Coordinates of C-alpha atoms in Angstrom, one line a residue:
Chain C
M1 CA 74.7 -58.2 210.0
K2 CA 76.1 -54.9 209.2
N3 CA 77.4 -56.1 205.8
A4 CA 73.9 -57.4 204.9
A5 CA 72.4 -54.0 205.7
V6 CA 74.9 -52.2 203.5
A7 CA 74.3 -54.7 200.7
S8 CA 70.6 -54.4 200.8
L9 CA 70.9 -50.6 200.9
L10 CA 73.1 -50.6 197.8
V11 CA 70.6 -52.9 196.0
I12 CA 67.7 -50.5 196.9
F13 CA 69.7 -47.6 195.6
A14 CA 70.7 -49.5 192.4
I15 CA 67.2 -50.4 191.4
P16 CA 66.0 -46.9 190.3
L17 CA 69.3 -46.3 188.5
L18 CA 69.0 -49.6 186.6
I19 CA 65.5 -48.7 185.6
A20 CA 66.7 -45.3 184.4
V21 CA 69.4 -47.0 182.3
A22 CA 66.9 -49.4 180.8
E23 CA 64.7 -46.4 179.8
L24 CA 67.5 -44.8 177.9
P25 CA 67.3 -44.9 174.1
P26 CA 69.4 -47.7 172.6
F27 CA 72.8 -46.8 171.5
G28 CA 72.9 -45.4 168.0
D29 CA 69.1 -45.0 167.8
P30 CA 68.4 -42.3 165.2
D31 CA 65.2 -41.2 167.0
A32 CA 67.1 -40.6 170.3
P33 CA 66.7 -37.0 171.5
I34 CA 70.4 -36.4 171.2
H35 CA 70.2 -36.9 167.4
T36 CA 66.9 -35.2 166.8
H37 CA 67.4 -32.0 168.9
I38 CA 70.8 -31.2 170.2
S39 CA 73.3 -32.3 167.5
A40 CA 71.5 -30.3 164.8
R41 CA 71.5 -27.2 167.0
Y42 CA 75.2 -27.6 167.9
I43 CA 76.2 -28.0 164.3
E44 CA 74.0 -25.3 162.9
Q45 CA 74.4 -22.6 165.5
G46 CA 77.3 -23.7 167.5
V47 CA 79.8 -21.4 165.9
E48 CA 77.4 -18.5 166.2
E49 CA 76.3 -19.1 169.7
A50 CA 79.3 -20.5 171.5
G51 CA 81.9 -18.2 170.0
A52 CA 84.3 -21.0 169.2
E53 CA 85.0 -22.0 165.6
N54 CA 86.0 -25.4 166.8
L55 CA 82.7 -27.2 167.6
V56 CA 84.2 -29.6 170.1
T57 CA 85.6 -26.7 172.2
G58 CA 82.3 -24.9 171.9
V59 CA 80.4 -27.8 173.3
L60 CA 83.0 -28.6 175.9
L61 CA 83.5 -25.1 177.3
N62 CA 80.2 -23.3 176.6
Y63 CA 77.1 -25.6 176.2
R64 CA 78.5 -28.0 178.7
G65 CA 80.8 -25.7 180.5
F66 CA 79.4 -26.8 183.8
D67 CA 80.1 -30.5 183.0
T68 CA 83.6 -29.6 182.0
F69 CA 84.1 -27.7 185.2
G70 CA 83.1 -30.8 187.1
E71 CA 85.5 -32.9 185.0
V72 CA 88.5 -30.7 185.5
T73 CA 87.8 -30.5 189.2
V74 CA 87.6 -34.3 189.4
I75 CA 90.8 -34.7 187.4
F76 CA 92.7 -32.2 189.4
T77 CA 91.4 -33.5 192.7
A78 CA 92.6 -37.0 191.7
L79 CA 96.0 -35.7 190.6
A80 CA 96.3 -33.7 193.8
A81 CA 95.6 -36.8 195.8
A82 CA 98.2 -38.7 193.8
L83 CA 100.6 -35.9 194.4
A84 CA 99.8 -35.9 198.1
V85 CA 100.7 -39.6 198.3
L86 CA 103.9 -39.2 196.3
L87 CA 105.0 -36.2 198.4
T88 CA 104.3 -37.7 201.8
S89 CA 105.9 -41.0 201.2
G90 CA 109.1 -39.3 200.3
G91 CA 108.8 -40.1 196.6
V92 CA 108.5 -43.3 194.8
Q93 CA 111.8 -45.1 194.4
Y94 CA 111.8 -45.9 190.7
F95 CA 114.5 -48.0 189.1
Q96 CA 117.0 -47.1 191.8
E97 CA 117.6 -50.7 193.0
D98 CA 117.5 -52.8 189.9
R99 CA 119.9 -50.4 188.1
P100 CA 123.5 -51.4 188.1
P101 CA 125.9 -48.5 188.4
A102 CA 127.4 -47.3 185.2
P103 CA 130.5 -49.4 184.3
P104 CA 133.6 -47.4 185.0
K105 CA 135.6 -46.4 181.9
G106 CA 138.8 -45.4 183.7
A107 CA 139.9 -45.6 187.3
D108 CA 139.0 -42.0 188.2
E109 CA 135.9 -42.1 186.1
S110 CA 134.1 -44.3 188.7
E111 CA 134.7 -41.7 191.4
R112 CA 133.0 -38.9 189.6
P113 CA 129.3 -39.3 190.6
P114 CA 126.8 -38.4 187.8
T115 CA 127.8 -38.2 184.2
P116 CA 127.5 -34.6 183.1
V117 CA 125.2 -33.8 180.2
S118 CA 126.7 -33.7 176.8
P119 CA 127.3 -30.0 175.9
V120 CA 125.8 -30.6 172.5
V121 CA 122.5 -31.9 174.0
L122 CA 122.5 -29.1 176.6
F123 CA 122.9 -26.5 173.9
V124 CA 120.3 -27.8 171.6
V125 CA 117.7 -28.3 174.3
R126 CA 118.3 -24.8 175.6
L127 CA 117.9 -23.6 172.0
L128 CA 114.7 -25.4 171.4
A129 CA 113.0 -24.8 174.8
P130 CA 111.6 -21.3 174.0
F131 CA 110.3 -22.5 170.7
I132 CA 108.5 -25.4 172.5
G133 CA 107.1 -22.9 174.9
I134 CA 105.8 -20.6 172.1
F135 CA 104.3 -23.7 170.4
A136 CA 102.6 -24.8 173.6
A137 CA 101.1 -21.3 174.1
F138 CA 99.9 -21.4 170.5
V139 CA 98.1 -24.7 171.0
I140 CA 96.5 -23.4 174.2
L141 CA 95.3 -20.1 172.7
H142 CA 94.0 -21.5 169.5
G143 CA 92.0 -24.3 171.1
H144 CA 88.8 -22.5 170.2
V145 CA 89.7 -22.2 166.5
T146 CA 91.6 -25.4 165.7
P147 CA 91.8 -28.8 167.3
G148 CA 94.0 -28.5 170.4
G149 CA 93.4 -26.5 173.5
G150 CA 94.3 -26.4 177.1
F151 CA 94.8 -30.0 177.8
Q152 CA 97.1 -30.6 174.8
G153 CA 99.0 -27.4 175.1
G154 CA 99.5 -28.1 178.8
A155 CA 101.0 -31.4 177.9
I156 CA 103.5 -29.8 175.6
L157 CA 104.4 -27.2 178.2
G158 CA 104.8 -29.9 180.7
A159 CA 107.1 -31.8 178.3
M160 CA 109.2 -28.6 177.9
F161 CA 109.5 -28.4 181.7
I162 CA 110.5 -32.0 182.0
V163 CA 113.2 -32.0 179.4
L164 CA 114.7 -28.8 180.9
T165 CA 114.7 -30.6 184.3
I166 CA 116.4 -33.6 182.8
V167 CA 119.1 -31.6 181.0
L168 CA 119.7 -28.7 183.4
G169 CA 119.4 -30.8 186.5
A170 CA 116.6 -30.7 189.0
G171 CA 118.6 -28.5 191.3
K172 CA 118.4 -25.6 188.8
V173 CA 114.8 -26.0 187.9
R174 CA 113.1 -26.8 191.2
P175 CA 113.6 -23.3 192.7
R176 CA 111.7 -21.9 189.7
L177 CA 108.6 -23.8 190.8
P178 CA 108.5 -23.1 194.6
E179 CA 105.9 -25.0 196.6
P180 CA 103.3 -22.3 197.2
L181 CA 103.4 -21.1 193.6
A182 CA 103.1 -24.7 192.3
R183 CA 100.1 -25.2 194.5
W184 CA 98.3 -22.2 193.1
L185 CA 99.3 -23.1 189.5
Q186 CA 98.0 -26.6 189.9
G187 CA 94.7 -25.3 190.8
A188 CA 94.7 -22.9 187.8
A189 CA 92.0 -24.9 185.9
P190 CA 89.3 -25.0 188.6
L191 CA 90.2 -21.5 189.7
S192 CA 89.8 -20.1 186.2
F193 CA 86.5 -21.8 186.0
V194 CA 85.4 -20.2 189.2
L195 CA 86.5 -16.8 187.9
I196 CA 84.8 -17.1 184.6
G197 CA 81.8 -18.6 186.3
A198 CA 81.5 -15.6 188.5
L199 CA 81.9 -13.4 185.4
G200 CA 79.0 -15.4 183.9
V201 CA 76.9 -14.5 187.0
A202 CA 77.7 -10.9 186.5
F203 CA 76.7 -11.0 182.8
T204 CA 73.7 -13.3 182.8
G205 CA 72.8 -14.2 186.4
F206 CA 73.8 -17.8 185.8
Y207 CA 77.0 -19.5 187.0
L208 CA 79.2 -20.1 183.9
G209 CA 76.6 -18.3 181.8
F210 CA 77.9 -17.0 178.6
P211 CA 76.4 -13.7 177.4
P212 CA 74.2 -14.6 174.4
E213 CA 74.1 -11.2 172.7
H214 CA 75.7 -11.2 169.3
S215 CA 77.6 -8.0 170.0
L216 CA 79.4 -9.7 172.9
H217 CA 81.0 -12.3 170.7
L218 CA 84.5 -11.1 171.7
V219 CA 83.7 -11.4 175.4
R220 CA 82.6 -15.0 174.9
E221 CA 85.8 -15.7 173.0
L222 CA 87.9 -14.1 175.7
M223 CA 86.2 -16.1 178.5
M224 CA 87.0 -19.3 176.7
V225 CA 90.6 -18.2 176.1
V226 CA 90.9 -17.6 179.9
L227 CA 89.5 -21.1 180.6
E228 CA 91.9 -22.7 178.1
I229 CA 94.9 -20.9 179.7
G230 CA 93.8 -22.1 183.1
I231 CA 93.5 -25.6 181.9
G232 CA 96.8 -25.5 180.1
V233 CA 98.8 -23.9 182.9
G234 CA 97.2 -26.1 185.5
G235 CA 97.9 -29.2 183.4
A236 CA 101.5 -28.3 182.9
A237 CA 102.0 -27.5 186.6
I238 CA 100.6 -30.9 187.5
F239 CA 102.8 -32.7 185.0
A240 CA 105.9 -30.9 186.3
R241 CA 105.0 -31.6 189.9
I242 CA 104.4 -35.3 189.3
F243 CA 107.7 -35.6 187.5
L244 CA 109.5 -33.8 190.3
A245 CA 107.8 -35.9 193.0
M246 CA 108.5 -39.2 191.2
E247 CA 111.9 -40.9 192.1
A248 CA 113.5 -39.4 195.1
D249 CA 116.8 -37.6 194.6
Chain F
M1 CA 105.0 -27.8 125.5
I2 CA 106.3 -27.7 129.1
S3 CA 103.9 -26.1 131.6
Y4 CA 104.8 -24.4 134.8
E5 CA 103.0 -27.1 136.7
G6 CA 104.9 -29.8 134.8
I7 CA 108.2 -28.3 135.9
I8 CA 107.0 -28.1 139.5
N9 CA 105.9 -31.7 139.4
A10 CA 109.2 -32.8 137.9
I11 CA 111.1 -31.1 140.7
V12 CA 108.8 -32.7 143.3
V13 CA 109.2 -36.2 141.8
V14 CA 113.0 -35.9 141.7
L15 CA 113.3 -34.6 145.3
V16 CA 110.9 -37.2 146.6
G17 CA 112.7 -39.9 144.7
F18 CA 115.9 -38.7 146.1
G19 CA 114.6 -38.6 149.7
A20 CA 112.8 -42.0 149.4
F21 CA 116.0 -43.6 148.1
F22 CA 117.9 -42.3 151.2
F23 CA 115.2 -43.5 153.5
L24 CA 115.5 -46.9 151.9
V25 CA 119.3 -46.9 152.3
G26 CA 118.9 -45.8 156.0
T27 CA 116.5 -48.7 156.6
I28 CA 118.8 -51.2 154.9
G29 CA 121.7 -49.8 156.9
L30 CA 119.8 -50.1 160.1
V31 CA 119.2 -53.7 159.4
R32 CA 122.4 -54.8 157.8
L33 CA 125.3 -53.0 159.5
P34 CA 127.2 -54.9 162.2
D35 CA 127.1 -52.7 165.3
F36 CA 125.3 -49.9 166.9
Y37 CA 127.8 -47.1 166.0
S38 CA 127.8 -47.9 162.3
R39 CA 124.0 -48.2 162.4
T40 CA 123.8 -44.7 163.9
H41 CA 125.9 -43.5 160.9
A42 CA 123.3 -44.8 158.5
A43 CA 120.3 -43.7 160.5
T44 CA 121.3 -40.1 161.2
K45 CA 122.8 -39.2 157.8
C46 CA 120.3 -40.9 155.6
D47 CA 117.2 -40.0 157.6
T48 CA 118.2 -36.3 157.9
L49 CA 118.7 -36.0 154.2
G50 CA 115.7 -38.1 153.3
A51 CA 113.3 -36.2 155.6
G52 CA 114.8 -32.9 154.5
S53 CA 114.4 -33.4 150.8
I54 CA 110.9 -34.9 151.1
L55 CA 109.8 -32.0 153.2
L56 CA 111.3 -29.6 150.8
A57 CA 109.5 -31.3 147.9
L58 CA 106.2 -31.0 149.8
A59 CA 106.9 -27.3 150.3
V60 CA 107.7 -26.8 146.6
F61 CA 104.5 -28.6 145.7
N62 CA 102.5 -26.6 148.1
G63 CA 103.7 -23.3 146.6
L64 CA 103.9 -20.0 148.4
E65 CA 101.8 -20.5 151.5
P66 CA 102.1 -20.3 155.2
S67 CA 102.0 -24.1 155.5
S68 CA 105.0 -24.3 153.2
V69 CA 107.0 -22.3 155.7
K70 CA 105.9 -24.7 158.4
M71 CA 107.2 -27.6 156.3
I72 CA 110.6 -25.8 156.0
A73 CA 110.5 -25.3 159.8
L74 CA 109.9 -29.0 160.2
A75 CA 112.9 -29.7 158.0
A76 CA 115.0 -27.4 160.1
L77 CA 113.9 -29.1 163.2
V78 CA 114.9 -32.5 161.8
L79 CA 118.2 -31.0 160.7
L80 CA 118.9 -29.9 164.2
S81 CA 117.5 -32.7 166.3
S82 CA 118.5 -35.7 164.3
P83 CA 122.3 -35.4 164.5
T84 CA 121.9 -34.3 168.2
S85 CA 119.9 -37.5 169.0
G86 CA 122.5 -39.5 167.1
H87 CA 125.2 -38.0 169.2
A88 CA 123.3 -38.4 172.4
L89 CA 122.7 -42.1 171.7
A90 CA 126.3 -42.7 170.7
R91 CA 127.5 -41.0 173.8
A92 CA 125.2 -43.0 176.0
A93 CA 126.5 -46.2 174.4
H94 CA 130.1 -45.1 174.8
R95 CA 129.7 -44.1 178.4
T96 CA 128.0 -47.4 179.3
G97 CA 130.9 -49.2 177.9
L98 CA 129.6 -50.5 174.6
D99 CA 132.6 -51.4 172.4
Y100 CA 132.5 -50.8 168.7
W101 CA 132.8 -53.5 166.0
R102 CA 136.3 -53.9 164.6
L103 CA 137.3 -55.6 161.4
D104 CA 139.8 -57.9 162.9
K105 CA 137.4 -59.2 165.4
E106 CA 135.8 -61.7 163.1
Chain U
M1 CA 100.0 -36.4 141.9
E2 CA 97.8 -37.5 144.8
T3 CA 98.4 -41.2 144.0
F4 CA 102.1 -40.4 144.0
F5 CA 101.9 -39.0 147.5
W6 CA 99.9 -42.0 148.7
G7 CA 102.5 -44.3 147.3
L8 CA 105.2 -42.3 149.1
G9 CA 103.3 -42.6 152.4
I10 CA 102.9 -46.3 152.0
F11 CA 106.6 -46.7 151.1
L12 CA 107.5 -44.8 154.3
L13 CA 105.2 -47.0 156.4
V14 CA 106.8 -50.1 155.0
N15 CA 110.2 -48.7 155.8
A16 CA 109.1 -47.9 159.3
F17 CA 107.9 -51.5 159.8
V18 CA 111.3 -52.8 158.7
C19 CA 112.9 -50.5 161.3
L20 CA 110.5 -52.0 163.8
W21 CA 112.4 -55.2 163.4
R22 CA 115.5 -53.5 164.7
A23 CA 113.6 -52.2 167.7
Y24 CA 112.5 -55.7 168.4
A25 CA 115.8 -57.5 167.8
G26 CA 118.0 -55.1 169.6
P27 CA 120.6 -56.4 170.6
T28 CA 121.3 -53.5 172.9
T29 CA 119.0 -50.9 174.4
V30 CA 120.6 -48.1 172.4
D31 CA 119.8 -50.0 169.2
R32 CA 116.1 -50.1 170.2
V33 CA 116.0 -46.4 171.1
L34 CA 117.7 -45.6 167.8
A35 CA 115.2 -47.6 165.8
V36 CA 112.3 -45.9 167.6
N37 CA 113.9 -42.5 166.9
I38 CA 114.1 -43.3 163.2
I39 CA 110.5 -44.5 163.1
G40 CA 109.6 -41.2 164.7
T41 CA 111.3 -39.3 161.9
K42 CA 109.5 -41.3 159.3
T43 CA 106.2 -40.8 161.1
L44 CA 106.8 -37.0 161.0
V45 CA 107.3 -37.1 157.3
V46 CA 104.2 -39.3 156.8
L47 CA 102.2 -36.8 158.8
A48 CA 103.5 -34.0 156.6
V49 CA 102.5 -35.9 153.5
L50 CA 99.1 -36.6 154.9
A51 CA 98.7 -32.9 155.7
L52 CA 99.3 -32.2 152.0
V53 CA 97.1 -34.9 150.6
F54 CA 94.1 -34.2 152.9
G55 CA 94.7 -30.5 152.8
R56 CA 94.6 -30.2 156.5
G57 CA 97.2 -27.9 157.8
I58 CA 96.6 -29.0 161.4
L59 CA 98.4 -32.2 160.8
L60 CA 101.6 -30.1 160.3
D61 CA 101.2 -29.0 163.9
V62 CA 100.8 -32.6 164.9
A63 CA 104.0 -33.4 163.0
L64 CA 105.8 -30.6 164.8
V65 CA 104.7 -32.0 168.2
Y66 CA 105.8 -35.4 167.1
G67 CA 109.2 -34.2 166.1
L68 CA 109.7 -32.4 169.3
L69 CA 108.5 -35.3 171.5
N70 CA 110.7 -37.7 169.5
F71 CA 113.7 -35.6 170.4
V72 CA 112.7 -35.1 174.0
I73 CA 112.1 -38.9 174.4
T74 CA 115.5 -39.7 172.9
I75 CA 117.3 -37.2 175.2
A76 CA 115.4 -38.6 178.3
A77 CA 116.2 -42.2 177.4
T78 CA 119.9 -41.5 176.8
R79 CA 120.2 -39.5 180.0
F80 CA 118.6 -42.4 181.9
M81 CA 121.0 -44.8 180.3
E82 CA 124.0 -42.7 181.2
T83 CA 123.2 -42.0 184.8
G84 CA 120.4 -44.4 185.8
R85 CA 118.2 -41.5 186.8
L86 CA 116.5 -38.5 185.3
K87 CA 117.1 -35.8 187.9
G88 CA 120.3 -34.8 189.5
D89 CA 122.4 -31.8 190.2
W90 CA 124.5 -31.9 187.1
S91 CA 125.4 -29.2 184.6
Chain L
M1 CA 119.7 -6.7 173.5
K2 CA 119.8 -10.5 173.7
A3 CA 116.2 -10.5 174.8
A4 CA 115.2 -8.4 171.8
Q5 CA 116.9 -10.7 169.4
A6 CA 115.4 -13.7 170.9
S7 CA 112.0 -12.1 170.9
V8 CA 112.2 -11.3 167.2
V9 CA 113.1 -14.9 166.3
L10 CA 110.3 -16.2 168.5
F11 CA 107.8 -13.8 167.0
A12 CA 108.8 -15.0 163.5
F13 CA 108.2 -18.6 164.7
W14 CA 104.8 -17.5 166.0
L15 CA 103.9 -16.0 162.6
V16 CA 104.9 -19.3 160.9
L17 CA 102.7 -21.2 163.4
S18 CA 99.6 -19.1 163.4
G19 CA 99.9 -18.1 159.7
S20 CA 97.4 -15.3 160.3
L21 CA 97.7 -11.6 160.4
N22 CA 94.6 -11.2 162.6
L23 CA 95.1 -8.3 165.1
I24 CA 94.3 -10.4 168.2
D25 CA 96.7 -13.2 167.0
L26 CA 99.5 -10.6 166.4
A27 CA 99.0 -9.1 169.8
F28 CA 99.1 -12.4 171.6
G29 CA 102.1 -13.4 169.6
L30 CA 104.0 -10.2 170.4
I31 CA 103.3 -10.5 174.2
L32 CA 104.3 -14.2 174.3
S33 CA 107.4 -13.8 172.2
V34 CA 108.6 -11.0 174.4
L35 CA 107.9 -13.0 177.5
F36 CA 109.6 -16.1 176.3
G37 CA 112.4 -14.0 174.8
V38 CA 113.2 -12.3 178.1
W39 CA 113.0 -15.7 179.8
A40 CA 115.4 -17.3 177.4
A41 CA 117.9 -14.4 177.6
K42 CA 117.8 -14.0 181.4
T43 CA 117.7 -17.6 182.6
L44 CA 118.6 -20.1 179.8
W45 CA 121.3 -18.0 178.1
A46 CA 122.7 -16.0 180.9
E47 CA 126.2 -16.5 179.6
D48 CA 127.7 -17.4 176.2
A49 CA 124.5 -16.8 174.2
P50 CA 124.6 -18.0 170.6
V51 CA 124.3 -14.4 169.3
L52 CA 125.8 -13.8 165.9
T53 CA 127.0 -10.5 164.5
A54 CA 125.7 -9.6 161.1
R55 CA 128.9 -10.7 159.4
Q56 CA 128.8 -14.0 161.3
A57 CA 125.2 -14.6 160.3
G58 CA 126.2 -14.0 156.7
Q59 CA 129.0 -16.5 157.0
F60 CA 126.6 -18.9 158.6
V61 CA 124.2 -18.6 155.6
L62 CA 127.1 -19.3 153.3
Y63 CA 128.1 -22.3 155.4
I64 CA 124.7 -24.0 154.9
P65 CA 125.2 -24.9 151.2
H66 CA 128.5 -26.4 152.1
L67 CA 126.9 -28.5 154.8
L68 CA 124.1 -29.6 152.5
K69 CA 126.7 -30.7 149.9
N70 CA 128.5 -32.6 152.7
M71 CA 125.3 -34.3 153.7
V72 CA 124.6 -35.5 150.2
V73 CA 128.1 -36.8 149.9
S74 CA 127.9 -38.6 153.2
A75 CA 124.5 -40.1 152.5
L76 CA 125.8 -41.4 149.2
Q77 CA 128.9 -42.8 151.1
V78 CA 126.6 -44.7 153.4
A79 CA 124.6 -45.9 150.5
E80 CA 127.7 -47.2 148.9
V81 CA 128.8 -49.0 152.0
V82 CA 125.3 -50.4 152.7
L83 CA 124.5 -51.6 149.2
D84 CA 127.9 -53.2 148.7
P85 CA 127.6 -57.0 149.5
R86 CA 131.0 -57.1 151.1
M87 CA 130.3 -54.0 153.3
P88 CA 133.8 -52.5 153.3
I89 CA 134.0 -50.9 156.7
D90 CA 136.9 -50.7 159.3
P91 CA 135.5 -48.6 162.2
I92 CA 137.8 -46.6 164.4
I93 CA 137.4 -44.1 167.2
V94 CA 139.8 -41.2 167.4
G95 CA 140.2 -38.2 169.6
H96 CA 140.6 -34.7 168.0
R97 CA 141.6 -31.6 169.9
T98 CA 140.2 -28.2 168.8
P99 CA 140.9 -24.6 169.7
F100 CA 137.3 -23.4 170.0
K101 CA 136.3 -20.7 172.5
R102 CA 132.5 -20.6 172.1
E103 CA 129.9 -23.2 173.0
V104 CA 128.0 -22.6 169.8
T105 CA 131.1 -23.4 167.7
R106 CA 131.5 -26.7 169.5
V107 CA 127.9 -27.7 169.0
A108 CA 128.0 -26.7 165.3
Y109 CA 131.2 -28.7 164.9
A110 CA 129.9 -31.8 166.6
N111 CA 126.7 -31.8 164.5
S112 CA 128.6 -31.0 161.3
I113 CA 130.9 -34.0 162.0
T114 CA 127.9 -36.2 162.4
L115 CA 126.6 -35.0 159.1
T116 CA 129.9 -35.2 157.2
P117 CA 130.9 -38.4 155.4
G118 CA 131.7 -41.4 157.5
T119 CA 132.1 -39.7 160.8
L120 CA 130.0 -39.5 164.0
T121 CA 130.6 -37.5 167.2
V122 CA 130.6 -39.9 170.1
D123 CA 131.7 -37.7 172.9
V124 CA 132.8 -34.1 173.6
E125 CA 134.9 -33.3 176.6
N126 CA 136.0 -29.7 176.8
N127 CA 137.6 -29.2 173.5
T128 CA 138.4 -32.8 172.7
F129 CA 136.0 -34.6 170.3
Y130 CA 135.8 -38.3 170.1
I131 CA 134.9 -39.3 166.6
H132 CA 133.7 -42.7 165.4
G133 CA 134.7 -43.2 161.7
L134 CA 133.6 -45.9 159.4
A135 CA 137.2 -46.1 158.2
E136 CA 140.4 -44.3 158.9
S137 CA 140.3 -42.3 155.7
F138 CA 137.2 -40.5 157.0
T139 CA 138.7 -39.5 160.3
D140 CA 141.8 -38.2 158.5
E141 CA 139.6 -35.7 156.8
I142 CA 138.6 -34.4 160.2
A143 CA 142.2 -34.4 161.4
S144 CA 143.2 -32.2 158.5
G145 CA 141.3 -29.4 160.3
E146 CA 139.5 -27.9 157.3
L147 CA 136.1 -28.1 158.8
E148 CA 137.5 -26.6 162.0
Q149 CA 138.9 -23.6 160.1
R150 CA 135.6 -23.0 158.3
L151 CA 133.6 -23.0 161.6
M152 CA 136.1 -20.7 163.3
R153 CA 135.5 -18.3 160.4
V154 CA 131.8 -18.5 160.9
F155 CA 131.5 -18.2 164.7
E156 CA 134.6 -16.9 166.2
E157 CA 136.0 -14.0 164.1

């Protein structure tokens, strides 16, 4: 009885949505509004209006800034949920059981628990890590000029963190990312959107509104840079946390 | 009459040919050699040199530009990371007890 | 000269495919990782060649990411083989 | 001091990456390279940093052509082995003890061995290097200690 009620309710809600979908212009229709109005404007005036030389970023962070805000919030909520599961269950036990212990080389070798890192690898990774960091920062900051941006740069930054954890040992790296700090960093992307959104209110009266005046081009650019940094740092923090939460120690 | 461009192109072709030859040798070595350790020999040495000389050729062809410096940086990265990866792999193999191929084993 | 670089790119790709056979055949895990690492180096060079042919400098950044990740992956894989885990209190 | 050196190198890398002399780019690069430089000097390289004196840096630059020559020889060596239908190899693993005091010398030595003809560093334990050679004649070359002397001159004098 209850199930039937739920089902019929769902059908009733679905009908208007289906009608709306049927009313949408067919995919690839050259007369669709998206092709006749918006694209042309994005392409012709995007650079001028949005303040980003990279059109994709302009559309993503300026014209559809609100959409992207929703997107990052959804992504980061989902990841936070995944993290919550990982953290409360005491970590996922990956590979621990089906992995045979390393075959002993000598008698005393088997007593010594983990194999130390090769000094060569340790050295080279430590040497490369700052360069990887600079590179990640470059990708994040230049997102509005060249392809790349917060998500990509964040992934590189996360990779740097992960390789340092692998090589230096989790014990040395974990204290650098204490729980409260990690929590705030994870939220960096939505938080930066909120901050910039509020700034938009101050400038234009609209949430996430970008000041349209030509003279404020630099301000627009700066706002986007802050958003990119937020996305990048947040992404990196999420990657790092997931890696640290995976596989119990 | 030998032009400046002709000289550059000749250098590029020679360097690329050099690099391509070593890439080919590395590939054949990877397929042909009998065990992991000797394959690592072929892979690290030939690939480092091949990648280095091709990237150098690209930088020469490109001339004096920021992107040429980037290509040299790429070559330096390969020069640093390739032997290190080779060593890391050999060490992992050694520590997990992989024995090396010997002549008298046959 | 452009045709020459296209030829070089195709030559490298053929090489990479031959290396793929080693990654498939093994026989040990280290062999596979080695083959993948070598394919990564070749891909890096192909990306640099494409950056030159297409005149798109951004591909060089992609090549740089590729090289770095190639290295990181190899290190992670070897660490995992040595100890059976990725995190511990070594060093 | 260490941090300053690291920052300079990182800033050079930033210039290579961005390839622009735009004022904003330069400012960002400067801030970031100082941040990362301090981080590298303080946490990653708290002890035994690979800092070279001017003389050592000069020696290092002189060492590079030697290494390149060795790489070419070793690649040709591999080519010879691989293209020979009989494949004349007789692999061997030997241990070799060295008197190095600095980490950077050890790393340079290990990677140089990997790039010199017919040898591959398998393992490093303190100052003992385990070397896989394609034949005994190649490991003899290492045992003669010539490469060792050269690197001592570059990094430890």
